[in-house]
Short mmCIF file of C-alpha atoms and ligand atoms in Angstrom, two decimals:
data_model
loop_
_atom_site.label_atom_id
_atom_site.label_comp_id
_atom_site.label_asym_id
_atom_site.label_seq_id
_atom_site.Cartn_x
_atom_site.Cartn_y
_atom_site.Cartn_z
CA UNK A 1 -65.02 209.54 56.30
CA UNK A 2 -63.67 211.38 58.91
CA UNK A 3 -62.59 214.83 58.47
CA UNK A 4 -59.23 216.92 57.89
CA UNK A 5 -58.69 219.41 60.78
CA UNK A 6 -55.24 221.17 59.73
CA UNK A 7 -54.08 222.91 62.68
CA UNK A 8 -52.74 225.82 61.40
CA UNK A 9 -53.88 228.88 58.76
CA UNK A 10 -51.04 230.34 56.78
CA UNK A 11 -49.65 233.69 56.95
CA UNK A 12 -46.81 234.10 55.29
CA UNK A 13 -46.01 232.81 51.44
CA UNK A 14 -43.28 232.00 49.77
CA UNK A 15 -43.41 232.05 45.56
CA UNK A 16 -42.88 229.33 44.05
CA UNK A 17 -42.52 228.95 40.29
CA UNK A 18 -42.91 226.30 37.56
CA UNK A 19 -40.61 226.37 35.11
CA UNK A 20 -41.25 224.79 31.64
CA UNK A 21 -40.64 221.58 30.14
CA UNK A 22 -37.63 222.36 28.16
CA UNK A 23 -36.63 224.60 30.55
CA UNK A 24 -36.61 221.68 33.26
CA UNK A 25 -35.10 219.49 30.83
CA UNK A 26 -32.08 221.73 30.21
CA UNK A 27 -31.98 222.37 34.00
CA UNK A 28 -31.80 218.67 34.88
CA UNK A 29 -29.21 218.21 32.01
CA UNK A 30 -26.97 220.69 33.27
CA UNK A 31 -26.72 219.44 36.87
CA UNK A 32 -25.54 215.69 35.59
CA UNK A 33 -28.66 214.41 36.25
CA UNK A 34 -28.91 214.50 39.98
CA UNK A 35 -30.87 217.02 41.95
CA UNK A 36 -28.72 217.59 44.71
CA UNK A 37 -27.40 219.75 42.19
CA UNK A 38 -29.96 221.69 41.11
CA UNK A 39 -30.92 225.19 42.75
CA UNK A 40 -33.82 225.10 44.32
CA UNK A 41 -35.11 228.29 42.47
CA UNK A 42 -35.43 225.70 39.66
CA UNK A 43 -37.50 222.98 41.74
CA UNK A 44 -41.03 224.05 42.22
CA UNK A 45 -42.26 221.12 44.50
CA UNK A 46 -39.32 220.24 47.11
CA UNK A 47 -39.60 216.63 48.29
CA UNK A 48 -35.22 216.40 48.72
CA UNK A 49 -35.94 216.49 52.43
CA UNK A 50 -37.79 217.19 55.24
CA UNK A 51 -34.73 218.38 57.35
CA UNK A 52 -34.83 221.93 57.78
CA UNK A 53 -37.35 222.36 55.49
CA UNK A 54 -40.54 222.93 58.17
CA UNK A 55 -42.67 226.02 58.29
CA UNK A 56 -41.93 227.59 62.25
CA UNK A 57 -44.72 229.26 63.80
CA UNK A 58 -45.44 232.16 65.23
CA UNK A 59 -44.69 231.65 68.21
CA UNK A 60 -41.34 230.20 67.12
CA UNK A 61 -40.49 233.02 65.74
CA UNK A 62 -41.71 235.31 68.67
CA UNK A 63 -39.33 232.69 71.05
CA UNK A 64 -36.49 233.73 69.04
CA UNK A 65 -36.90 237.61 69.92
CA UNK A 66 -35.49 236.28 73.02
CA UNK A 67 -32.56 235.28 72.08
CA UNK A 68 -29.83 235.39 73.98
CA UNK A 69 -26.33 235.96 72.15
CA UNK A 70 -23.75 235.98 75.11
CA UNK A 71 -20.88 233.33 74.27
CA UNK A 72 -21.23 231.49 77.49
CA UNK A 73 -24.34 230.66 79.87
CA UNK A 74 -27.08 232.00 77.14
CA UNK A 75 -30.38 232.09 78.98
CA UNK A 76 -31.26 230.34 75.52
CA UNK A 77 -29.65 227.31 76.27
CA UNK A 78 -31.02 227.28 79.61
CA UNK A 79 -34.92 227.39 77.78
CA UNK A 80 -33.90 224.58 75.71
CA UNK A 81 -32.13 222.54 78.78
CA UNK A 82 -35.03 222.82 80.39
CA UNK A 83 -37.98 221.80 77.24
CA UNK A 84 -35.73 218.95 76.86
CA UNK A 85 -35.18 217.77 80.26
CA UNK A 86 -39.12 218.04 80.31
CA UNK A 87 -39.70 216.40 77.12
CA UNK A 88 -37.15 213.49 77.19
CA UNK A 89 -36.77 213.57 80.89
CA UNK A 90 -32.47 213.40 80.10
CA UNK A 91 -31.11 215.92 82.54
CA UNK A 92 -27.57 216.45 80.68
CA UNK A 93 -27.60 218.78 77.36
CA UNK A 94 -24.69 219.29 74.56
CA UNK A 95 -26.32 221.81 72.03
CA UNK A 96 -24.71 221.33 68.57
CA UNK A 97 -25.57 222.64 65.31
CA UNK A 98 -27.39 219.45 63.51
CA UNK A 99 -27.72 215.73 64.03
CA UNK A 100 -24.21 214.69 62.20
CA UNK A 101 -22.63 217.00 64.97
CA UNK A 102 -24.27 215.51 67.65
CA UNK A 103 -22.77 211.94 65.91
CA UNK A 104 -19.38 213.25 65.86
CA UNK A 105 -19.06 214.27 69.41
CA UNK A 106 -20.66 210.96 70.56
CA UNK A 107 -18.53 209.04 68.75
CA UNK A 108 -15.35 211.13 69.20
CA UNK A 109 -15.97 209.67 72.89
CA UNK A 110 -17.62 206.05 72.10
CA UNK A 111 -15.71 204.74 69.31
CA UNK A 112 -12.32 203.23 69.19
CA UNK A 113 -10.72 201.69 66.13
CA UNK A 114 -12.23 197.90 65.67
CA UNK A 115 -15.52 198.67 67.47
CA UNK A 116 -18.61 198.08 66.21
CA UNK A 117 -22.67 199.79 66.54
CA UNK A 118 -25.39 197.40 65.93
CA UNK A 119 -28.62 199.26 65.24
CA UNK A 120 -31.60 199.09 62.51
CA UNK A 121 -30.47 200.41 59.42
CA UNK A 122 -27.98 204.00 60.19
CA UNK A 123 -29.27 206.98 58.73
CA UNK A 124 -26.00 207.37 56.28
CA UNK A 125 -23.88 210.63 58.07
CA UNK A 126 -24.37 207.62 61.17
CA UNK A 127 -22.78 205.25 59.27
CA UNK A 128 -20.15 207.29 57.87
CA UNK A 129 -19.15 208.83 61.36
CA UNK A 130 -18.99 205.49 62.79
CA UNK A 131 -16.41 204.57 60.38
CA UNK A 132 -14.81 207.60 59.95
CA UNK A 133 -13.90 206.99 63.48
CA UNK A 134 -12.52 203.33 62.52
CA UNK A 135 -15.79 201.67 63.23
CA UNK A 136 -18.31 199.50 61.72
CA UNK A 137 -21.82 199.98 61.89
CA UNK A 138 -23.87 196.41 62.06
CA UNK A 139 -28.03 196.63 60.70
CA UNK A 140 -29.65 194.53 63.01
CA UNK A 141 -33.32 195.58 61.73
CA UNK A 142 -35.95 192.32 61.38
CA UNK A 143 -35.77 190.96 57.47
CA UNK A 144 -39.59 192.05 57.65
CA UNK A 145 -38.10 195.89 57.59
CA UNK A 146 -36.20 194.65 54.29
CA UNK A 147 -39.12 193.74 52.63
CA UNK A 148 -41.01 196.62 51.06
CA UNK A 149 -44.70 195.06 50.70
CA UNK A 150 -44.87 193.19 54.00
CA UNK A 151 -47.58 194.75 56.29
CA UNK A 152 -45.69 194.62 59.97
CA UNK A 153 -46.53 197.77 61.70
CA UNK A 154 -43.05 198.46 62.75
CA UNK A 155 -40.76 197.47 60.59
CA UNK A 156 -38.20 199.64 62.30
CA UNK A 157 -37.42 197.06 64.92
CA UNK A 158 -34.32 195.17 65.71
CA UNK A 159 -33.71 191.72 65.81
CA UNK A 160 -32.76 190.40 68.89
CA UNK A 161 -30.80 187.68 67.26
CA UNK A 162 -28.93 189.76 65.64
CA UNK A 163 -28.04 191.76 68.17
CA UNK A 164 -27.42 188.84 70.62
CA UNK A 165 -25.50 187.08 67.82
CA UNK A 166 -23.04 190.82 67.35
CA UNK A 167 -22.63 190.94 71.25
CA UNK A 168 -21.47 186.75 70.66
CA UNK A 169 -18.79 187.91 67.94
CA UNK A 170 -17.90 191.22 69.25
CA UNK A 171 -18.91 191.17 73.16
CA UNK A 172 -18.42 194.29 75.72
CA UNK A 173 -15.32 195.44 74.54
CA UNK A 174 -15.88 195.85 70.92
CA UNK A 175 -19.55 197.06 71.11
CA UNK A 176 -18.85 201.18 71.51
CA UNK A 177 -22.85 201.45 71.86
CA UNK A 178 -26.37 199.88 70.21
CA UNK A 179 -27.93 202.71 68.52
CA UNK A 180 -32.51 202.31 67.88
CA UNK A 181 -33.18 204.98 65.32
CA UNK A 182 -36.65 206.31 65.73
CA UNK A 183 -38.31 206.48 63.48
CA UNK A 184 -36.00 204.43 60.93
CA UNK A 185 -35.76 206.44 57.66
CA UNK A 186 -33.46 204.34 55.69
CA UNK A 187 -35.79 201.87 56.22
CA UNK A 188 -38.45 203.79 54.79
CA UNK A 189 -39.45 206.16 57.79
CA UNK A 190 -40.35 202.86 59.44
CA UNK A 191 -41.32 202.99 63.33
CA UNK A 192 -39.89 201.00 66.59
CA UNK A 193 -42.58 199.66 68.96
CA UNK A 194 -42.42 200.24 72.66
CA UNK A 195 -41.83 196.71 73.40
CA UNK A 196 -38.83 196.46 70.87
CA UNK A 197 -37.36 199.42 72.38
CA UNK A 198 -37.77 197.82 76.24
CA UNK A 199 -36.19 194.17 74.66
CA UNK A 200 -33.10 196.28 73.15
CA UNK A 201 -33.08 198.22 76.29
CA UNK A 202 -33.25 195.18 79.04
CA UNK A 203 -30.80 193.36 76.35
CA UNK A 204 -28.42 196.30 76.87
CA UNK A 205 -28.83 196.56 80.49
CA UNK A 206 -28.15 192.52 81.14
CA UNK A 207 -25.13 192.92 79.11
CA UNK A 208 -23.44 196.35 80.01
CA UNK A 209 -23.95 198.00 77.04
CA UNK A 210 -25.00 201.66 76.40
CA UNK A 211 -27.92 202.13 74.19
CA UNK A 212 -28.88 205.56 72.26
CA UNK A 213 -31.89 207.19 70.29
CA UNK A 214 -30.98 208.68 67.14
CA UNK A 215 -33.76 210.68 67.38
CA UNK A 216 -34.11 212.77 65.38
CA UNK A 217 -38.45 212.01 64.36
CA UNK A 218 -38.80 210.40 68.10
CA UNK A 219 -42.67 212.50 67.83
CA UNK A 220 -43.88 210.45 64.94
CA UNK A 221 -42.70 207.25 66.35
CA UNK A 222 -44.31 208.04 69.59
CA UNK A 223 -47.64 208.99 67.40
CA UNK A 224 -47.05 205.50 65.70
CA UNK A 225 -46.41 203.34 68.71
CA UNK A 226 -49.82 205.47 70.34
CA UNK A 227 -51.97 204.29 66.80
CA UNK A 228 -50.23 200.32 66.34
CA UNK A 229 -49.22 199.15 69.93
CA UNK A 230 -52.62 198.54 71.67
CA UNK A 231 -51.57 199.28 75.36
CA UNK A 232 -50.62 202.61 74.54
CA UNK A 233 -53.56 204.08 72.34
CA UNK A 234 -54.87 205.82 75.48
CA UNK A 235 -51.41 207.51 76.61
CA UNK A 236 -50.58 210.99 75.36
CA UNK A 237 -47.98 211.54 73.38
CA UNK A 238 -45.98 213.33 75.87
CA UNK A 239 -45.85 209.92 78.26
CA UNK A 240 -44.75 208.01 75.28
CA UNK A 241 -42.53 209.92 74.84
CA UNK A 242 -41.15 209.54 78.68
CA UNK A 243 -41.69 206.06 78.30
CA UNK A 244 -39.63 205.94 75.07
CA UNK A 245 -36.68 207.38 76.46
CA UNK A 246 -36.84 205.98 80.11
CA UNK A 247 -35.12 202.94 78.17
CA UNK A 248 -31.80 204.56 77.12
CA UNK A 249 -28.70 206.10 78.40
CA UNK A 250 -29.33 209.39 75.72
CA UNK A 251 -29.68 210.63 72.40
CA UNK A 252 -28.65 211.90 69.26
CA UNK A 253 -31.07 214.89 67.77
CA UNK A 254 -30.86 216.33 64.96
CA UNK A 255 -33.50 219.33 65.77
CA UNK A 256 -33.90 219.77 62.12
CA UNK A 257 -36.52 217.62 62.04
CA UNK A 258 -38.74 217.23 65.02
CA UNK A 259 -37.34 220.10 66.47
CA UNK A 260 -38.80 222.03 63.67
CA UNK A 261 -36.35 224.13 62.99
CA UNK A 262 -33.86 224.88 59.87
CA UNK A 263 -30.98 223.97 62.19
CA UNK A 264 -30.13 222.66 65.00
CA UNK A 265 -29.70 219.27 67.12
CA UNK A 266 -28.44 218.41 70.25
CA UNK A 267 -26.61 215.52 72.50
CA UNK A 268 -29.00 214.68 75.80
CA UNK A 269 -27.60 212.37 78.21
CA UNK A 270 -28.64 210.37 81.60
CA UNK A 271 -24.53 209.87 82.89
CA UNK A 272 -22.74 212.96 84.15
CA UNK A 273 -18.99 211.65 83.55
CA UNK A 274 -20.03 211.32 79.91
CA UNK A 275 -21.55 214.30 79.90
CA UNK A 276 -18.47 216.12 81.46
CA UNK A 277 -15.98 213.81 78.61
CA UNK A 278 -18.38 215.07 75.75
CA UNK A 279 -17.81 219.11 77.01
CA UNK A 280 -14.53 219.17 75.37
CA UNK A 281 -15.17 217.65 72.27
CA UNK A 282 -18.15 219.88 71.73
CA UNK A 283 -15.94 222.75 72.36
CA UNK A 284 -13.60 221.69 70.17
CA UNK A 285 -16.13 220.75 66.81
CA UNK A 286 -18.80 223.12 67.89
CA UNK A 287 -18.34 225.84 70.18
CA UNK A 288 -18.88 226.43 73.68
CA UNK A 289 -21.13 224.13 75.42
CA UNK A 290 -23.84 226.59 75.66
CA UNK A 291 -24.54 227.10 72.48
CA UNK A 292 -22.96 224.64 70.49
CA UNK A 293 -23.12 226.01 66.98
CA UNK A 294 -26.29 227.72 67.17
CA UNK A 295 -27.55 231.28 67.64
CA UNK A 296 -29.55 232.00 70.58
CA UNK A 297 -32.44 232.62 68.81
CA UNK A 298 -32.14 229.38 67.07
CA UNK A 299 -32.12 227.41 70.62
CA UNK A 300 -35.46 229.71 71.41
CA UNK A 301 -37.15 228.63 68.25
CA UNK A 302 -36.06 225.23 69.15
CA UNK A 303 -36.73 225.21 72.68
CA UNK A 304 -40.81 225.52 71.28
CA UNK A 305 -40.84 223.49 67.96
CA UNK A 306 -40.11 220.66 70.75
CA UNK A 307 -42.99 221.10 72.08
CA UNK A 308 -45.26 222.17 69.58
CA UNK A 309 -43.68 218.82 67.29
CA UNK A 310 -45.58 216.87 70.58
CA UNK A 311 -49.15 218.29 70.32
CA UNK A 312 -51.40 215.51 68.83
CA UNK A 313 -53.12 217.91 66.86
CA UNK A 314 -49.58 218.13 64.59
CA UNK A 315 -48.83 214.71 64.76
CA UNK A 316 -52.42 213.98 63.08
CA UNK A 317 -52.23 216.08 60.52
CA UNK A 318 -48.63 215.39 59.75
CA UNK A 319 -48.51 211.77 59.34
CA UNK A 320 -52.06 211.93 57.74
CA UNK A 321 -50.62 213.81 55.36
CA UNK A 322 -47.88 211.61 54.12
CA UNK A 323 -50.80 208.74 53.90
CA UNK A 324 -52.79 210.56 52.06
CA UNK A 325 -50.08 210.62 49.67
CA UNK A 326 -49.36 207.53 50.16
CA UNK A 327 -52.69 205.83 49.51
CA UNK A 328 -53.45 208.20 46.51
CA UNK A 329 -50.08 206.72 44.95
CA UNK A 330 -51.31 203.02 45.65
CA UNK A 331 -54.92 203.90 43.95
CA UNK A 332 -53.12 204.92 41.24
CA UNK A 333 -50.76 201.00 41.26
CA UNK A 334 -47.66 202.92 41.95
CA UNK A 335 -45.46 200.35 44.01
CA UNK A 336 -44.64 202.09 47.52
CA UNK A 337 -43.22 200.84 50.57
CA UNK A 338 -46.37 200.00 52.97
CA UNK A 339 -46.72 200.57 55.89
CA UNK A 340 -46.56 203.99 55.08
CA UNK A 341 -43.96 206.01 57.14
CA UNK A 342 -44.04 208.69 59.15
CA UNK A 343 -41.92 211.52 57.27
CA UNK A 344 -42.10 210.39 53.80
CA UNK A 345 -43.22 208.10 50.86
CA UNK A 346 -41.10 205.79 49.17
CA UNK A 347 -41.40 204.43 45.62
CA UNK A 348 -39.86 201.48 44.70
CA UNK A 349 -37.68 201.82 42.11
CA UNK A 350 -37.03 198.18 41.26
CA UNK A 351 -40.97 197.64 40.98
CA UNK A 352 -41.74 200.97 39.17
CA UNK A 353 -39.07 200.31 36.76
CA UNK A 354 -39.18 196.38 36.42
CA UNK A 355 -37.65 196.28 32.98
CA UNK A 356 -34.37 198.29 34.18
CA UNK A 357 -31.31 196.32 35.80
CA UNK A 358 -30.93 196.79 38.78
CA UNK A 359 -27.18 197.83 38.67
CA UNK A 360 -28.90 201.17 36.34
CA UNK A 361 -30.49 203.25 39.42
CA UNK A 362 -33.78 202.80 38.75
CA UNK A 363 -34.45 204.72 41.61
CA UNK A 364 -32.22 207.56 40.35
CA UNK A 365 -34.01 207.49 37.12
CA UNK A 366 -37.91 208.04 38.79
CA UNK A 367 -36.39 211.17 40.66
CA UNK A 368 -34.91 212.31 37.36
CA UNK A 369 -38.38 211.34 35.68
CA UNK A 370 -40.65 213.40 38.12
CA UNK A 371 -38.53 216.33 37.87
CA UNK A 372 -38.36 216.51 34.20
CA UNK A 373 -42.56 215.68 34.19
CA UNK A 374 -43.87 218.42 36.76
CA UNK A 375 -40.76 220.22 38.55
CA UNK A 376 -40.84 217.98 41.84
CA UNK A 377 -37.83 217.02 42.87
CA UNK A 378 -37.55 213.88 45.23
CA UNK A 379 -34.28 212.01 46.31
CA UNK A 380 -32.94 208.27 45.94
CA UNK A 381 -32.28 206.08 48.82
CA UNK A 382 -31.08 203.76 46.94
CA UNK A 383 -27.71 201.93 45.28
CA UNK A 384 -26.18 205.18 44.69
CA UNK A 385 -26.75 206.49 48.08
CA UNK A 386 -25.47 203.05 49.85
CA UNK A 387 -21.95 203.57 48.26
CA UNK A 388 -18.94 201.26 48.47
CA UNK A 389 -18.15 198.76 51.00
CA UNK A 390 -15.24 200.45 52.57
CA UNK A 391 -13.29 196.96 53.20
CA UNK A 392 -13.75 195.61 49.76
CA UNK A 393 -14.64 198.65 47.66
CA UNK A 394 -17.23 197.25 45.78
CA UNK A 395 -20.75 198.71 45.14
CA UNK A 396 -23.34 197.79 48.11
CA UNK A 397 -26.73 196.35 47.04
CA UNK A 398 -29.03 197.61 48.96
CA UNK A 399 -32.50 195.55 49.84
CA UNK A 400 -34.51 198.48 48.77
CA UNK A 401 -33.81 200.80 45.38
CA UNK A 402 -35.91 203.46 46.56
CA UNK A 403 -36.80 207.13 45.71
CA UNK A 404 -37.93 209.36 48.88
CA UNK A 405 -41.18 211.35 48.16
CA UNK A 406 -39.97 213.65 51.38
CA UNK A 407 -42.86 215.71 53.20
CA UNK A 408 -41.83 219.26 54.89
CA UNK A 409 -43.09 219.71 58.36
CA UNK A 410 -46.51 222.35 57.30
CA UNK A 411 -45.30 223.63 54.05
CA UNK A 412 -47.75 221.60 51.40
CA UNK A 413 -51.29 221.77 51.04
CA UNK A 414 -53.66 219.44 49.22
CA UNK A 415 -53.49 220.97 46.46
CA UNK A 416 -49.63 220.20 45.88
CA UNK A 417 -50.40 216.69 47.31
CA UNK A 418 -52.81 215.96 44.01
CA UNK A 419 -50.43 217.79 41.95
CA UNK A 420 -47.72 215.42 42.97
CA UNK A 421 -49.74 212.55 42.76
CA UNK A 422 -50.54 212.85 38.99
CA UNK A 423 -46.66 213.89 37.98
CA UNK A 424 -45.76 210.79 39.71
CA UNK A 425 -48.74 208.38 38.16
CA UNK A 426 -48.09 209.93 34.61
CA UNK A 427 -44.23 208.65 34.59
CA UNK A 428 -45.35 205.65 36.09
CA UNK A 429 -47.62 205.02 33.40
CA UNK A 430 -45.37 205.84 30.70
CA UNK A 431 -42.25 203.99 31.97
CA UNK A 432 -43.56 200.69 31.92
CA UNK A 433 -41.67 199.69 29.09
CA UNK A 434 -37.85 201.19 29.34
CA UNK A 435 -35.28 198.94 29.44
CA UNK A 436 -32.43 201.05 30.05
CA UNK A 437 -31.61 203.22 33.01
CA UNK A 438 -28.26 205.21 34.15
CA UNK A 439 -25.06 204.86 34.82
CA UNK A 440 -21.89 207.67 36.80
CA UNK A 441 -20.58 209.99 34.52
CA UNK A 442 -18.55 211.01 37.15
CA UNK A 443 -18.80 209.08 40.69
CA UNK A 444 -17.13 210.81 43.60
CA UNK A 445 -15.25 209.13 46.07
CA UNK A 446 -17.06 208.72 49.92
CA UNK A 447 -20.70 210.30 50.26
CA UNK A 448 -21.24 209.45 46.36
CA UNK A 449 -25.08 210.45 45.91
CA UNK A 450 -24.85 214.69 46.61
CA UNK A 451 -22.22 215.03 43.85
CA UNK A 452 -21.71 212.34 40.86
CA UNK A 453 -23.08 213.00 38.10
CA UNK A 454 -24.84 210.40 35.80
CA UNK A 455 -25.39 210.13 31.91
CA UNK A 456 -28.66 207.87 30.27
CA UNK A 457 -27.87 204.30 28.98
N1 F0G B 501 -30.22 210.68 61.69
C1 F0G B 501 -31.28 210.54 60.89
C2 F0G B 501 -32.25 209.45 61.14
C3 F0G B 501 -31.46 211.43 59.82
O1 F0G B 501 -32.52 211.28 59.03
C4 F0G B 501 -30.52 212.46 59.63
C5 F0G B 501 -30.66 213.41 58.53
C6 F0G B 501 -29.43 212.57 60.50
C7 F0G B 501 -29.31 211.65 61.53
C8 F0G B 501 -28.38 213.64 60.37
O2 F0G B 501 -28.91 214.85 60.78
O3 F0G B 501 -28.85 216.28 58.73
O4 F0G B 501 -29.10 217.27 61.00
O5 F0G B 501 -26.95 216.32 60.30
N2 F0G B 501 -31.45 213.24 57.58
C9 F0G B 501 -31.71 214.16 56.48
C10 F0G B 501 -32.57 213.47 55.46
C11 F0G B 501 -30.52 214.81 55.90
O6 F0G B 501 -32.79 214.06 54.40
O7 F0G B 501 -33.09 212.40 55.72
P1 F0G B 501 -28.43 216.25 60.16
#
């Protein structure tokens, strides 16, 4: 077997406590059964996310003694400009203060009332900004990415029937922009190939439409398309990474991820005149254009998680990480969506909870489950999370009932990895026969999954 090399030694600690089982159970109880709810004082593994949620490094946090604070022109910004015009090659910049910013200042621009965004499965803040602004957004992912045991190595991909068959309904007009989200997490943290991403691109450019990277974990796709996609296993990661965005007109970033920081994203952009019609709109949601939201400390610690998040040295370890995980899980029979992603592992709820309807959250009940068994708390990207359709109100089905075992970027060792393994395997064991799941106590109107509350059936 080959060995482990972990690329980093840790220096600083943060406690972190257990609490005990009635002491979980009450805590649980208290916030309505869903964790969002919960502080995090109470959680002793934290799986919620792995958006803002990375360990920086030191020289992160020596970057950010250079910080500069002045209002406009920060030499800050001009660090970051330039790591991302050298990552990306984009030359245009609009700092903002995380992804769903970046969103609303594309779209502010992009999006008129009727138009629609094919793409592969929007992250849900995507969705909701697209029709916040009177939009519709239109999955155009291949069924493969739909089904959670079928072993295609990028199952983040677009069809291009669908999207020919949306540009056939909707044409020029109507389509604001085609957005390829790399990699896909509502799908499951599920990778684009290279060629995909040239097809969607050379589809857009035949047919006049803009096309846009959310990309917000654009390192472990490239680190995915370098391991699957055979004529690019010899390329470093920083040429895939050219090569990735050499096919669109810009992107959205939200920096908390593979920017590895706890905030921050930005807007980068090949077209001047957009750039220049995007200025205002960032001034008016964000700030001023230099600094968009964001200290300048925070665009020096960013300006270097962007390129430490490219060394292949991280990438390794990170996504072998989440496969260890993974694999351990499927030892063990827990169902999981294979491939396993990039930023996370993701249980099936429909298959780990067969006897349950699928109208009950499943999914909502295994992150309730692990919670109340060993303090981890996870989150479900599932039913509750895919809301109402906003035309007919009713309660959206998704393909996949699944609860998001979410990895932070250097924070977990081994040890919590095994630890998280048997929690999970021990409610998996002992669930096999329930019959009944959950249902809202109290269901909030729009983004429904950070605040209802649910009761046991
Ligand atoms: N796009 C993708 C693919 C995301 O995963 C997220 C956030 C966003 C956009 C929005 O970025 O949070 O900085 O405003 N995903 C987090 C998650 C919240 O837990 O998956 P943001």
């Amino acid at each position: 077997m080959a060995r482990t090399v972990v690329p980093y030694k840790i220096k600083i600690v943060e406690p972190i406590e257990l609490l005990s089982p009635l002491e979980r159970q009450e805590r649980i109880k208290d916030a309505g059964l869903n964790v969002f709810r919960l502080r995090s004082k109470y959680v002793y593994i934290d799986l919620l996310t792995d958006s803002g949620t990375g360990a920086m490094s030191h020289d992160q946090l020596s970057q950010m003694m250079l910080g500069d604070e002045s209002y406009a022109g920060s030499e800050s910004f001009y660090r970051l400009e330039e790591a991302i015009q050298d990552i990306m090659h984009l030359p245009f910049v609009i700092p903002v203060h995380q992804g769903r910013a970046a969103e609303q200042v594309l779209d502010h621009v992009l999006i008129q009332k009727g138009m629609v965004v094919p793409g592969n499965t929007h992250f849900d803040t995507t969705k909701a900004h697209i029709e916040f602004r009177g939009g519709r957004a239109i999955d155009c992912t291949i069924a493969e990415g739909r089904d959670a045991t079928c072993d295609h190595p990028f199952k983040g991909n677009l069809d291009l029937g669908l999207l020919s068959q949306a540009y056939e309904k909707y044409g020029r007009e109507q389509i604001a922009y085609v957005l390829i989200t790399v990699t896909c997490n509502s799908g499951g943290g599920q990778p684009v190939s290279m060629k995909n991403i040239k097809e969607v691109s050379e589809f857009c450019r035949q047919n006049g439409l803009p096309v846009f990277f959310d990309a917000a974990r654009f390192a472990e796709n490239a680190y995915f398309i370098q391991q699957r996609e055979d004529e690019h296993k010899n390329k470093s990661i920083r040429s895939i990474v050219r090569e990735m965005f050499s096919c669109v007109d810009g992107c959205t970033m939200s920096a908390k991820k593979d920017g590895l920081v706890p905030i921050g994203g930005f807007l980068a952009l090949r077209d001047e005149k957009l750039f220049e019609e995007m200025k205002p709109s960032d001034i008016l949601f964000e700030g001023f254009y230099t600094y968009g939201g964001m200290s300048g400390m925070n665009m020096d610690a960013m300006a270097q998680g962007l390129m430490e998040v490219c060394e292949e040295s991280y990438l390794a370890h990170r996504i072998n990480q989440t496969a260890y995980l993974g694999q351990e899980l499927i030892k063990r029979e827990v169902p999981i969506v294979t491939p396993i992603g990039g930023h996370a592992v993701f249980i099936d709820g429909r298959r780990f909870y067969s006897g349950i309807p699928e109208d009950e959250f499943p999914a909502q009940l295994v992150v309730v489950e692990i919670y109340r068994e060993g303090g981890i708390r996870a989150v479900e990207i599932g039913s509750c999370l895919a809301g109402r359709d906003p035309d007919t109100g009713h309660n959206i089905r998704p393909a996949l009932d699944l609860c998001r075992l979410t990895i932070p970027r250097r924070v977990y060792t081994q040890e919590h990895f095994d630890y998280i393994v048997d929690v999970v395997d021990t409610v998996h064991k002992s669930g096999r026969s329930r019959r009944k799941g959950l249902a809202f106590d109290m269901e909030t109107k729009g983004i429904r999954h950070f605040t209802s509350t649910f009761k046991e059936l």
